[in-house]
XYZ file of C-alpha atoms in Angstrom:
158
model
C 163.829 -90.752 269.562
C 163.824 -93.637 267.053
C 163.225 -96.164 269.844
C 160.199 -94.179 271.062
C 158.811 -93.914 267.546
C 159.219 -97.650 266.933
C 157.674 -98.522 270.291
C 154.710 -96.293 269.396
C 154.335 -98.010 266.018
C 154.587 -101.373 267.801
C 151.852 -100.503 270.298
C 149.531 -98.860 267.759
C 149.815 -101.889 265.477
C 148.879 -104.172 268.347
C 145.948 -101.931 269.256
C 144.631 -102.118 265.677
C 144.961 -105.914 265.617
C 143.511 -106.699 269.053
C 140.911 -103.936 268.875
C 139.733 -105.154 265.487
C 139.349 -108.691 266.795
C 137.314 -107.454 269.779
C 135.103 -105.348 267.507
C 134.482 -108.170 265.032
C 133.875 -110.871 267.666
C 131.758 -109.016 270.195
C 130.048 -106.208 268.290
C 129.894 -106.684 264.526
C 129.124 -110.412 264.335
C 126.282 -110.345 266.869
C 124.764 -107.251 265.249
C 124.720 -108.993 261.861
C 122.886 -112.061 263.151
C 119.575 -110.476 262.156
C 120.566 -110.427 258.467
C 119.857 -113.278 256.082
C 122.883 -115.517 255.355
C 123.676 -114.078 251.894
C 123.788 -110.492 253.179
C 125.559 -111.409 256.422
C 128.219 -113.517 254.713
C 128.876 -110.941 251.974
C 129.171 -108.150 254.519
C 131.498 -110.128 256.793
C 133.592 -111.061 253.750
C 133.977 -107.406 252.796
C 134.719 -106.251 256.354
C 137.152 -109.086 257.057
C 138.938 -108.509 253.761
C 139.656 -104.916 254.751
C 140.537 -105.854 258.325
C 142.863 -108.677 257.276
C 144.732 -106.302 254.957
C 145.182 -103.923 257.896
C 146.382 -106.817 260.076
C 148.950 -107.798 257.435
C 150.415 -104.313 257.772
C 150.033 -104.266 261.568
C 151.667 -107.692 261.975
C 154.576 -106.660 259.748
C 155.067 -103.425 261.674
C 154.810 -105.264 264.993
C 157.366 -107.863 263.931
C 159.788 -105.358 262.433
C 159.630 -102.908 265.323
C 159.853 -105.715 267.899
C 162.921 -107.246 266.290
C 164.547 -103.820 266.032
C 163.867 -102.966 269.693
C 165.196 -106.309 270.965
C 168.240 -106.022 268.697
C 168.911 -102.491 269.881
C 168.771 -103.561 273.532
C 171.081 -106.531 272.873
C 173.524 -104.308 270.999
C 173.580 -101.674 273.765
C 174.221 -104.288 276.435
C 176.967 -105.935 274.366
C 178.639 -102.551 273.846
C 178.511 -102.039 277.619
C 180.188 -105.388 278.168
C 177.078 -106.924 279.723
C 175.682 -110.232 278.552
C 172.196 -109.802 277.105
C 169.568 -112.030 278.647
C 166.190 -111.346 277.174
C 163.614 -110.970 279.960
C 161.174 -113.867 280.258
C 158.251 -111.535 279.562
C 159.855 -110.555 276.259
C 160.374 -114.228 275.396
C 156.698 -114.917 276.056
C 155.707 -111.842 274.032
C 157.906 -112.807 271.090
C 156.937 -116.486 271.082
C 153.199 -115.905 271.405
C 153.383 -113.015 268.940
C 154.972 -115.280 266.337
C 152.311 -117.899 267.058
C 149.640 -115.247 266.521
C 151.189 -114.374 263.177
C 151.183 -118.020 262.102
C 147.546 -118.376 263.121
C 146.712 -115.170 261.296
C 148.437 -116.532 258.189
C 146.160 -119.580 258.353
C 143.105 -117.374 258.843
C 144.008 -114.984 256.028
C 145.390 -117.333 253.404
C 143.406 -120.535 254.006
C 140.144 -119.795 255.798
C 139.475 -116.428 254.173
C 140.177 -117.987 250.764
C 137.434 -120.545 251.534
C 135.094 -117.726 252.479
C 135.929 -115.856 249.272
C 135.201 -118.958 247.173
C 131.896 -119.478 248.968
C 130.867 -115.868 248.338
C 131.861 -116.075 244.666
C 129.894 -119.321 244.247
C 126.972 -118.110 246.425
C 127.517 -121.237 248.543
C 126.076 -119.816 251.756
C 126.382 -122.941 253.956
C 130.084 -123.188 252.995
C 130.450 -119.475 253.680
C 128.871 -119.900 257.102
C 131.235 -122.782 257.868
C 134.234 -120.703 256.781
C 133.093 -117.823 258.976
C 132.684 -120.186 261.926
C 136.278 -121.412 261.455
C 137.533 -117.855 261.145
C 135.640 -116.877 264.300
C 137.193 -119.773 266.248
C 140.749 -118.944 265.219
C 140.246 -115.209 265.725
C 139.128 -116.008 269.278
C 142.292 -118.058 269.819
C 144.372 -115.132 268.573
C 142.411 -112.700 270.721
C 143.099 -114.761 273.844
C 146.797 -114.962 272.931
C 146.938 -111.214 272.274
C 145.334 -110.357 275.602
C 147.662 -112.815 277.360
C 150.663 -111.100 275.776
C 149.442 -107.691 276.950
C 148.830 -108.944 280.497
C 152.204 -110.701 280.738
C 154.036 -107.718 279.258
C 152.385 -105.163 281.523
C 152.097 -107.153 284.747
C 154.935 -109.631 284.401
C 154.830 -113.347 285.028
C 154.604 -113.119 288.830
C 150.848 -112.676 288.723
């Protein structure tokens, strides 16, 4: 029962993270292009601030539940006298997931801080540049996230 609950938390956290990136990249940002830079940048700052807080929680839940599930599997196999070899798909998922978390840390703590400064100082060109950097790195993370889902669901023998 605990394994199922943790796997559900793991998947829901990933859905929030990847779904939020899709929404921001392909729906919110294009819809805001009709606004003037001060309004657009302020609104994106507010939305991204809320989203990034949710991703902090989602990333923590994903990491914690993932580590627990891998540890549980390794422990069960060891207790059965079988050597644990983590499947290649899990290795890819774990490695790319950690990379996504590092990229998110850069987005949240470096790039978003630049955006926050630009909004505070009403420096709209700097705010636009910060948003462009955030958009680029969010797209990298989105590609990695989708790759993880594909590899995990379909395996590496595509």
